[in-house]
Amino acid sequence: MKSEIMIIGGGASGLMAAYGAAKWLVDNGSDSQVTVLEKMPRPGRKIMITGKGRCNFTNVKDWNAFSPHIRSKSNFVKPSFYNLDSTAVVDFFESNGMKAVVERGDRAFPASYHASDVVDTLLRACTGYGVKVVTDCPVTGIVRMADGFKVNTADGLEHRCRRLIIATGGLSYPGTGSTGDALAWAEGLGHAVRPCFPSLTALVPKGYKTGDIISRGKGHIDRGTPLSEFGKSLAGIQLKNISLAAVIDGQSVESEFGDVDFTDGGIEGPVGFQLSRRCVKAIINGSKVTLRLDLKPGVEAAELAARVKSLWDEVARDPRSRGKGDRERCRILLGKLMPWELIPAFLAAHPDIVTVKRKAGTRDGSGRYSVGAQQAFVNLSVIAKALKQWDFPIEGFVGYERCVVTAGGVDTDELLPKTMESRLVPGLYFCGEVMDMDCDTGGYNLQAAFCTGYLAGQSAAKSLLAQ
Ligand SMILES: Cc1cc2nc3c(=O)[nH]c(=O)nc-3n(C[C@H](O)[C@H](O)[C@H](O)COP(=O)(O)OP(=O)(O)OC[C@H]3O[C@@H](n4cnc5c(N)ncnc54)[C@H](O)[C@@H]3O)c2cc1C
């Protein structure tokens, strides 16, 4: 097959690159062919699972508000963003027949809340400009030629192109086709690849999983490793309006307010994900990581201690407490301070909340000694402290099998931010997650994929026509 512009990878960035290239060519009267080679039977497999199947396809913030959510070098993304900002991405989808809605946090979704609409719209836009999308076509290698590139595919065929765009994504959710194939090709062509690691992933507390941990590398704890009893007592719980801090080697380095989810993987949800990048990196570097949960971030410690005491007195005064021991009363007290389902794990993690002491023994008239009965004591100050500071020492993290995004990748210092072309190999372009580019959750990653893809496609087409 011969095509002037070839794109490896039919994901978010690759399809947008194909659209950008084909549109530019058609608008400028060229009939040059643009072809996407996609490994999977259908393009856009990863898009289909984004936003829990609803696809949060962009975030409509302006650059100043958007850029702090780019965790890698944000300046690299700036020219692409200005070339196709998030409002332009919404316009692209709407003008191609997909209505969009914007939710809390400026997050844009298809109005149908079906990720498939995003894929269908991208494909419709591409084919409308004559893009050829070849599926079931894994690329196995690329060779630089004097007049372009040779692309080898698993069926043993060789394809020629004059401009090549690599849009193969990162390493996360390999079942969607993103297996990091292009990282080795990039290195083969002389590009540096920044170390990759999972980001936006679950952090696994110590004791959350069983002893037989399945691991592939330092700190990695496979999602499939079974939960321990402690893990089972937490998995499925969602906490709202809490604060979570990352403590690395004893220093609190980042704190986030919001919602956290305990899942079969570990600690995740918006706030857990937000901290995960830093924590994963620290674990890989051999640092000690603790997540510090504050269940009452709006209340000062002293005020909380007084509140715990007054609630305890209230429980004691309640006629329904009559006949109930301190252990039971403690559960009633905790029920006033946290969701019921969290209580067993809270008590298990803080064994000194309820301590058991034996009452003094007695001697009867004949001098026989009876051992005193056991009595539970509730330590209110421990409860107050644990509500503000519940520490989860972190044992590891869930890896590429279930992380949202890959940090690291092709070094962006060796790419031109205004075109996405390689500084080392003219005619070669990169876009999307294959590059050292990762963002927070909230539609930022897809926006980054779309805008870098569009710029790469447009630039490849422009340079082809300028030749
Ligand atoms: C569960 C989950 C939920 C997410 N939710 C959101 C969200 O709601 N909002 C958001 O902004 N981001 C979200 N993301 C992140 C976002 O999906 C990615 O950042 C984005 O898809 C990256 O786009 P890409 O084009 O670079 O890579 P991908 O979308 O991964 O596409 C790469 C494509 O290249 C193909 N490919 C790879 N190797 C080869 C090869 N050798 N030959 C041919 N083809 C190949 C793959 O099959 C794949 O189709 C989510 C990610 C996950 C995993």
Coordinates of C-alpha atoms and ligand atoms in Angstrom, one line a residue:
M1 CA 0.0 0.0 0.0
K2 CA 1.2 3.5 -0.8
S3 CA -0.1 6.5 0.9
E4 CA 1.4 10.0 1.2
I5 CA 0.6 10.3 4.9
M6 CA 0.4 7.3 7.2
I7 CA -0.7 7.3 10.8
I8 CA 0.0 4.4 13.1
G9 CA -2.7 4.1 15.6
G10 CA -6.4 4.8 15.2
G11 CA -7.1 6.1 18.7
A12 CA -8.0 9.7 19.8
S13 CA -4.8 11.4 18.6
G14 CA -4.4 9.2 15.4
L15 CA -8.0 9.8 14.2
M16 CA -7.8 13.5 14.9
A17 CA -4.4 13.6 13.1
A18 CA -5.9 11.9 10.1
Y19 CA -8.8 14.3 10.0
G20 CA -6.4 17.3 10.4
A21 CA -4.2 16.1 7.6
A22 CA -7.0 15.0 5.2
K23 CA -8.9 18.2 5.7
W24 CA -5.8 20.4 5.0
L25 CA -5.1 18.4 1.8
V26 CA -8.7 18.5 0.5
D27 CA -9.1 22.2 1.4
N28 CA -5.9 22.9 -0.6
G29 CA -7.0 20.9 -3.6
S30 CA -4.7 17.9 -3.1
D31 CA -5.9 14.3 -3.6
S32 CA -3.0 12.8 -1.6
Q33 CA -4.0 9.8 0.4
V34 CA -4.1 9.7 4.2
T35 CA -4.2 6.2 5.8
V36 CA -4.6 5.1 9.4
L37 CA -3.1 1.7 10.3
E38 CA -4.9 0.3 13.4
K39 CA -3.9 -2.9 15.2
M40 CA -7.3 -3.7 16.6
P41 CA -10.5 -4.9 14.8
R42 CA -12.1 -1.5 15.5
P43 CA -10.5 1.9 15.9
G44 CA -10.9 4.0 19.1
R45 CA -11.2 1.0 21.5
K46 CA -9.8 3.1 24.4
I47 CA -12.1 6.0 23.7
M48 CA -15.0 3.5 24.2
I49 CA -14.0 2.9 27.9
T50 CA -13.2 6.5 28.7
G51 CA -15.3 8.3 31.4
K52 CA -16.9 4.9 32.4
G53 CA -18.3 4.6 28.8
R54 CA -19.6 8.2 28.8
C55 CA -16.3 9.8 27.5
N56 CA -15.3 13.0 29.1
F57 CA -13.9 14.1 25.7
T58 CA -12.5 17.6 26.7
N59 CA -12.4 20.2 29.4
V60 CA -13.6 23.6 28.3
K61 CA -11.2 25.7 30.3
D62 CA -9.0 28.3 28.7
W63 CA -5.3 27.7 28.5
N64 CA -4.4 29.5 31.8
A65 CA -6.9 27.3 33.7
F66 CA -6.2 24.2 31.6
S67 CA -2.4 24.1 31.7
P68 CA -1.9 23.4 35.4
H69 CA -3.6 20.1 34.8
I70 CA -0.9 19.0 32.4
R71 CA 1.6 17.1 34.6
S72 CA 4.4 16.9 32.1
K73 CA 5.9 19.9 30.3
S74 CA 2.8 22.0 29.7
N75 CA 4.5 24.5 27.4
F76 CA 5.1 21.8 24.9
V77 CA 1.3 21.5 24.5
K78 CA 0.6 25.2 24.3
P79 CA 0.9 25.7 20.5
S80 CA -1.3 22.6 19.8
F81 CA -3.9 23.8 22.3
Y82 CA -4.1 27.3 20.7
N83 CA -4.4 25.6 17.3
L84 CA -7.3 23.5 18.5
D85 CA -8.5 24.6 22.0
S86 CA -11.2 22.8 23.9
T87 CA -14.0 25.0 22.6
A88 CA -12.8 24.2 19.1
V89 CA -12.9 20.5 20.0
V90 CA -16.5 20.9 21.2
D91 CA -17.3 22.8 17.9
F92 CA -15.7 20.0 15.9
F93 CA -17.9 17.3 17.4
E94 CA -21.1 19.5 17.3
S95 CA -20.5 20.5 13.7
N96 CA -20.1 16.8 12.8
G97 CA -23.4 15.9 14.3
M98 CA -22.7 15.1 18.0
K99 CA -24.3 17.3 20.6
A100 CA -22.2 17.9 23.7
V101 CA -23.0 18.8 27.3
V102 CA -20.7 20.5 29.8
E103 CA -20.9 19.3 33.4
R104 CA -19.4 20.4 36.7
G105 CA -15.7 21.1 36.5
D106 CA -16.0 22.2 32.8
R107 CA -16.0 18.6 31.7
A108 CA -17.6 18.0 28.3
F109 CA -19.4 14.8 27.3
P110 CA -21.5 13.7 24.4
A111 CA -25.1 14.6 25.2
S112 CA -26.0 11.0 24.7
Y113 CA -23.3 10.0 27.3
H114 CA -22.2 7.3 24.8
A115 CA -18.5 7.1 24.1
S116 CA -19.4 5.3 20.9
D117 CA -20.7 8.7 19.6
V118 CA -17.3 10.2 19.9
V119 CA -15.7 7.3 18.0
D120 CA -18.4 7.3 15.3
T121 CA -18.1 11.1 14.9
L122 CA -14.4 11.0 14.5
L123 CA -14.6 8.2 12.0
R124 CA -17.4 10.0 10.0
A125 CA -15.3 13.2 9.9
C126 CA -12.2 11.2 8.7
T127 CA -13.9 9.2 6.0
G128 CA -15.8 12.4 4.9
Y129 CA -12.3 13.7 3.8
G130 CA -11.3 10.4 2.2
V131 CA -9.2 8.9 5.0
K132 CA -8.6 5.2 4.7
V133 CA -8.8 3.4 8.0
V134 CA -7.2 -0.1 7.9
T135 CA -8.0 -2.2 10.9
D136 CA -6.6 -5.6 12.2
C137 CA -3.3 -4.2 10.9
P138 CA -0.6 -4.2 13.6
V139 CA 2.5 -2.4 12.6
T140 CA 5.7 -4.3 13.5
G141 CA 8.4 -1.9 12.6
I142 CA 9.4 1.3 10.7
V143 CA 12.4 2.0 8.5
R144 CA 13.6 5.5 7.5
M145 CA 14.1 5.8 3.7
A146 CA 15.7 8.6 1.7
D147 CA 12.2 9.8 0.5
G148 CA 10.1 8.8 3.5
F149 CA 9.4 5.7 5.5
K150 CA 8.7 2.0 5.1
V151 CA 6.2 0.6 7.5
N152 CA 6.0 -3.2 8.1
T153 CA 2.9 -4.8 9.2
A154 CA 2.2 -8.2 10.8
D155 CA 0.8 -9.6 7.6
G156 CA 4.3 -9.4 6.2
L157 CA 3.5 -6.4 3.9
E158 CA 5.5 -3.3 3.5
H159 CA 3.9 0.1 3.1
R160 CA 5.5 3.3 1.9
C161 CA 4.7 6.9 2.9
R162 CA 6.3 10.3 2.7
R163 CA 5.1 11.5 6.1
L164 CA 4.6 9.3 9.1
I165 CA 2.7 10.1 12.3
I166 CA 3.1 7.9 15.3
A167 CA -0.1 7.9 17.4
T168 CA 0.2 4.5 19.2
G169 CA -0.7 5.8 22.7
G170 CA 0.8 4.7 26.0
L171 CA 0.9 1.4 27.8
S172 CA -2.3 1.5 29.9
Y173 CA -5.2 -1.0 29.3
P174 CA -3.1 -3.0 26.9
G175 CA -6.3 -4.9 25.9
T176 CA -7.4 -1.7 24.0
G177 CA -4.3 -2.1 21.7
S178 CA -2.0 0.4 23.5
T179 CA 1.0 -1.6 24.3
G180 CA 3.8 0.9 23.8
D181 CA 5.1 -0.6 20.6
A182 CA 6.3 2.7 19.2
L183 CA 8.6 3.4 22.2
A184 CA 11.2 0.9 20.9
W185 CA 10.8 2.3 17.3
A186 CA 11.4 5.8 18.5
E187 CA 14.5 4.8 20.3
G188 CA 15.6 2.9 17.2
L189 CA 15.3 6.2 15.3
G190 CA 17.5 8.0 17.9
H191 CA 14.8 9.5 20.1
A192 CA 15.1 9.5 23.9
V193 CA 12.3 8.0 25.8
R194 CA 11.5 9.3 29.3
P195 CA 11.0 6.5 31.8
C196 CA 7.3 5.4 31.8
F197 CA 5.2 4.7 34.8
P198 CA 1.5 4.3 35.5
S199 CA -0.4 7.4 36.6
L200 CA -4.0 8.0 37.6
T201 CA -4.0 4.6 39.2
A202 CA -5.0 2.9 42.5
L203 CA -2.6 3.1 45.4
V204 CA -2.6 -0.1 47.5
P205 CA -2.4 0.3 51.3
K206 CA -0.4 -2.2 53.3
G207 CA -2.5 -5.1 54.3
Y208 CA -5.2 -4.3 51.7
K209 CA -4.3 -7.4 49.6
T210 CA -3.5 -11.0 50.6
G211 CA 0.0 -12.2 51.2
D212 CA 0.3 -13.7 47.8
I213 CA 0.8 -10.5 45.9
I214 CA 1.0 -10.8 42.1
S215 CA 3.6 -8.3 41.0
R216 CA 5.5 -7.4 37.8
G217 CA 8.2 -5.0 38.9
K218 CA 9.0 -2.6 41.8
G219 CA 5.9 -1.5 43.7
H220 CA 3.5 -3.1 41.2
I221 CA 0.6 -4.9 42.7
D222 CA -1.6 -6.5 40.1
R223 CA -5.2 -5.5 40.2
G224 CA -6.2 -9.2 40.3
T225 CA -4.4 -9.8 43.6
P226 CA -7.2 -10.9 46.1
L227 CA -8.3 -8.6 48.8
S228 CA -7.5 -9.2 52.5
E229 CA -10.2 -9.0 55.1
F230 CA -9.2 -5.4 55.7
G231 CA -9.4 -4.7 52.0
K232 CA -12.8 -6.4 51.8
S233 CA -14.0 -4.1 54.6
L234 CA -13.1 -1.0 52.6
A235 CA -13.7 -2.0 49.0
G236 CA -16.8 -0.4 47.6
I237 CA -16.8 2.6 50.0
Q238 CA -16.9 6.1 48.6
L239 CA -16.1 9.1 50.8
K240 CA -17.1 12.6 49.8
N241 CA -15.6 15.9 50.9
I242 CA -12.5 14.5 52.5
S243 CA -9.0 15.6 52.3
L244 CA -6.2 13.3 51.4
A245 CA -2.5 14.1 51.7
A246 CA 0.5 12.3 50.2
V247 CA 3.3 12.0 52.8
I248 CA 6.6 11.0 51.2
D249 CA 9.5 10.1 53.4
G250 CA 7.7 11.8 56.3
Q251 CA 7.0 15.1 54.4
S252 CA 3.4 16.0 53.4
V253 CA 4.0 17.0 49.8
E254 CA 0.5 17.4 48.3
S255 CA -3.0 17.5 49.7
E256 CA -6.2 17.3 47.8
F257 CA -9.8 17.9 48.8
G258 CA -12.7 16.0 47.3
D259 CA -13.9 12.4 46.9
V260 CA -12.1 9.2 47.3
D261 CA -13.1 5.6 46.3
F262 CA -11.9 2.4 47.9
T263 CA -12.0 -0.3 45.2
D264 CA -10.8 -3.8 44.5
G265 CA -7.5 -2.1 43.4
G266 CA -6.9 0.1 46.4
I267 CA -7.4 3.9 47.0
E268 CA -8.6 5.8 43.9
G269 CA -11.4 8.1 42.8
P270 CA -10.7 11.8 41.9
V271 CA -8.5 12.6 44.9
G272 CA -6.6 9.3 44.9
F273 CA -5.9 9.6 41.2
Q274 CA -4.7 13.2 41.7
L275 CA -2.0 12.1 44.1
S276 CA -1.1 8.8 42.3
R277 CA 1.4 10.2 39.9
R278 CA 3.7 11.6 42.6
C279 CA 3.2 8.6 44.8
V280 CA 3.9 6.0 42.1
K281 CA 7.1 7.9 41.1
A282 CA 8.2 8.0 44.8
I283 CA 7.6 4.3 45.3
I284 CA 9.6 3.5 42.2
N285 CA 12.4 5.7 43.5
G286 CA 12.4 3.7 46.8
S287 CA 10.7 6.3 49.0
K288 CA 8.2 5.6 51.8
V289 CA 4.7 6.7 50.9
T290 CA 1.7 7.2 53.2
L291 CA -1.7 8.5 52.3
R292 CA -3.1 10.6 55.2
L293 CA -6.9 10.7 55.2
D294 CA -8.7 13.6 57.0
L295 CA -12.3 12.7 57.4
K296 CA -13.2 16.1 58.8
P297 CA -11.2 18.6 56.9
G298 CA -13.5 21.5 57.7
V299 CA -13.1 21.1 61.5
E300 CA -10.0 22.0 63.6
A301 CA -8.5 19.2 65.8
A302 CA -9.5 20.9 69.1
E303 CA -13.0 21.6 68.0
L304 CA -13.4 18.0 66.7
A305 CA -12.1 16.6 70.1
A306 CA -14.8 18.7 71.9
R307 CA -17.4 17.5 69.4
V308 CA -16.5 13.9 69.9
K309 CA -16.8 14.3 73.7
S310 CA -20.2 16.0 73.5
L311 CA -21.5 13.3 71.0
W312 CA -20.3 10.7 73.4
D313 CA -22.2 12.3 76.3
E314 CA -25.3 12.5 74.0
V315 CA -25.0 8.8 73.2
A316 CA -24.8 8.1 77.0
R317 CA -27.9 10.2 77.7
D318 CA -29.9 8.6 75.0
P319 CA -32.4 6.2 76.6
R320 CA -31.8 3.8 73.7
S321 CA -28.2 3.3 75.0
R322 CA -29.5 1.8 78.2
G323 CA -28.1 -1.7 78.7
K324 CA -25.6 -1.2 75.9
G325 CA -21.9 -1.6 76.7
D326 CA -19.2 0.9 75.8
R327 CA -18.2 -1.1 72.7
E328 CA -21.7 -0.8 71.2
R329 CA -21.9 2.8 72.3
C330 CA -18.7 3.5 70.5
R331 CA -20.2 2.2 67.3
I332 CA -23.2 4.5 67.8
L333 CA -20.8 7.4 68.3
L334 CA -18.8 6.6 65.2
G335 CA -22.0 6.3 63.2
K336 CA -22.6 10.0 63.9
L337 CA -19.1 10.8 62.5
M338 CA -18.7 8.6 59.4
P339 CA -20.6 6.3 57.1
W340 CA -21.7 3.1 58.9
E341 CA -19.9 0.9 56.4
L342 CA -16.5 2.6 57.2
I343 CA -16.7 1.8 61.0
P344 CA -15.3 -1.8 60.9
A345 CA -12.2 -0.8 59.0
F346 CA -11.8 2.4 61.1
L347 CA -11.8 0.3 64.3
A348 CA -9.6 -2.4 62.8
A349 CA -7.0 0.3 61.8
H350 CA -7.1 1.9 65.2
P351 CA -7.1 -0.9 67.8
D352 CA -6.4 1.5 70.7
I353 CA -9.8 3.2 70.2
V354 CA -11.4 0.4 72.3
T355 CA -9.1 -1.0 75.0
V356 CA -10.1 -3.8 77.3
K357 CA -9.2 -3.7 80.9
R358 CA -10.0 -6.1 83.7
K359 CA -11.7 -4.8 86.8
A360 CA -10.1 -5.5 90.2
G361 CA -10.9 -9.0 91.5
T362 CA -12.9 -9.6 94.7
R363 CA -12.4 -12.1 97.6
D364 CA -15.4 -13.7 99.3
G365 CA -15.8 -14.5 103.0
S366 CA -14.0 -17.8 102.7
G367 CA -11.1 -15.9 101.2
R368 CA -11.7 -17.3 97.6
Y369 CA -10.5 -14.9 94.9
S370 CA -12.7 -14.1 91.9
V371 CA -11.0 -12.6 88.8
G372 CA -12.5 -9.2 87.8
A373 CA -14.7 -8.9 84.7
Q374 CA -13.4 -7.5 81.5
Q375 CA -14.5 -4.0 80.7
A376 CA -14.1 -2.0 77.4
F377 CA -12.8 1.5 77.6
V378 CA -13.4 4.0 74.7
N379 CA -10.5 6.4 74.1
L380 CA -12.2 9.5 72.7
S381 CA -9.0 11.4 72.0
V382 CA -7.8 8.5 69.8
I383 CA -11.0 8.7 67.8
A384 CA -10.7 12.5 67.4
K385 CA -7.1 12.2 66.3
A386 CA -7.8 9.3 63.9
L387 CA -10.7 11.2 62.3
K388 CA -8.2 13.9 61.3
Q389 CA -5.3 11.6 60.5
W390 CA -6.0 8.1 59.3
D391 CA -2.7 6.9 57.9
F392 CA -2.5 4.4 55.1
P393 CA 1.1 3.3 54.5
I394 CA 1.2 2.5 50.8
E395 CA 2.6 -0.8 49.7
G396 CA 2.4 -0.4 45.9
F397 CA 0.2 0.6 43.0
V398 CA -1.9 -0.9 40.3
G399 CA 0.0 -1.0 37.0
Y400 CA -0.7 -0.6 33.3
E401 CA -3.4 -3.3 33.5
R402 CA -5.8 -0.7 35.0
C403 CA -4.2 2.7 35.1
V404 CA -5.8 5.6 33.2
V405 CA -2.7 7.1 31.7
T406 CA 1.0 6.5 31.1
A407 CA 3.5 9.1 32.4
G408 CA 6.7 9.3 30.4
G409 CA 7.3 8.4 26.8
V410 CA 9.0 10.0 23.8
D411 CA 10.9 13.0 25.0
T412 CA 9.2 16.2 23.9
D413 CA 12.4 18.2 23.9
E414 CA 13.2 16.4 20.7
L415 CA 9.9 17.4 19.0
L416 CA 8.9 20.7 17.6
P417 CA 6.0 22.0 19.6
K418 CA 4.7 24.1 16.7
T419 CA 4.4 21.2 14.3
M420 CA 4.9 18.0 16.4
E421 CA 7.6 17.0 14.0
S422 CA 10.8 15.2 15.1
R423 CA 13.8 17.4 15.4
L424 CA 15.9 14.4 14.6
V425 CA 14.0 12.7 11.8
P426 CA 12.3 15.1 9.3
G427 CA 8.9 13.9 8.1
L428 CA 8.3 11.9 11.3
Y429 CA 5.6 13.2 13.7
F430 CA 4.4 12.1 17.1
C431 CA 1.1 12.9 18.9
G432 CA -0.9 11.8 21.9
E433 CA 0.1 9.7 24.9
V434 CA 3.1 8.0 23.2
M435 CA 4.8 11.3 24.0
D436 CA 6.0 12.3 27.5
M437 CA 2.6 14.0 28.1
D438 CA 0.1 13.2 30.8
C439 CA -2.7 15.2 32.5
D440 CA -5.1 15.0 35.4
T441 CA -8.6 13.4 35.0
G442 CA -11.3 15.7 33.8
G443 CA -11.1 15.5 30.0
Y444 CA -7.6 16.9 29.9
N445 CA -5.9 13.8 28.4
L446 CA -8.3 13.5 25.5
Q447 CA -8.0 17.2 24.8
A448 CA -4.2 16.8 24.8
A449 CA -4.5 13.8 22.4
F450 CA -6.9 15.7 20.1
C451 CA -5.0 18.9 19.8
T452 CA -1.5 17.4 19.4
G453 CA -3.0 14.9 16.8
Y454 CA -4.7 17.7 14.9
L455 CA -1.5 19.8 14.8
A456 CA 0.6 16.8 13.7
G457 CA -1.8 16.0 10.9
Q458 CA -2.1 19.5 9.7
S459 CA 1.7 20.0 9.9
A460 CA 2.4 16.8 7.9
A461 CA -0.1 17.9 5.2
K462 CA 1.4 21.4 5.0
S463 CA 4.9 20.1 4.7
L464 CA 3.9 17.6 2.1
L465 CA 2.3 20.3 0.0
A466 CA 5.2 22.6 0.5
Q467 CA 7.6 20.0 -0.9
Ligands
LIG1 C1 -10.2 3.6 31.7 C2 -9.8 4.9 31.1 C3 -10.7 6.0 31.1 C4 -10.3 7.2 30.6 N1 -11.1 8.3 30.6 C5 -10.8 9.4 30.1 C6 -11.7 10.5 30.0 O1 -12.9 10.4 30.4 N2 -11.2 11.7 29.6 C7 -10.0 11.9 29.1 O2 -9.6 13.0 28.7 N3 -9.1 10.9 29.1 C8 -9.5 9.6 29.5 N4 -8.6 8.6 29.5 C9 -7.3 8.8 28.8 C10 -7.4 8.8 27.3 O3 -8.2 7.8 26.9 C11 -6.0 8.7 26.6 O4 -5.1 9.6 27.2 C12 -6.2 8.9 25.1 O5 -7.0 7.9 24.6 C13 -4.8 8.8 24.5 O6 -5.0 8.9 23.1 P1 -3.9 8.3 22.1 O7 -4.5 8.4 20.7 O8 -2.6 8.9 22.4 O9 -3.8 6.7 22.4 P2 -4.9 5.6 22.3 O10 -6.3 6.2 22.5 O11 -4.4 4.6 23.3 O12 -4.8 5.0 20.9 C14 -3.6 4.4 20.4 C15 -4.0 3.5 19.3 O13 -2.9 2.9 18.6 C16 -3.1 1.6 18.3 N5 -1.8 0.9 18.2 C17 -0.9 0.7 19.2 N6 0.2 0.0 18.7 C18 -0.1 -0.2 17.4 C19 0.6 -0.9 16.4 N7 1.8 -1.5 16.6 N8 0.1 -0.9 15.1 C20 -1.1 -0.3 14.8 N9 -1.8 0.3 15.8 C21 -1.3 0.4 17.0 C22 -3.9 1.1 19.5 O14 -4.6 -0.1 19.1 C23 -4.8 2.3 19.7 O15 -6.0 2.2 19.0 C24 -9.0 7.4 30.0 C25 -8.1 6.2 29.9 C26 -8.6 5.0 30.4 C27 -7.6 3.8 30.3

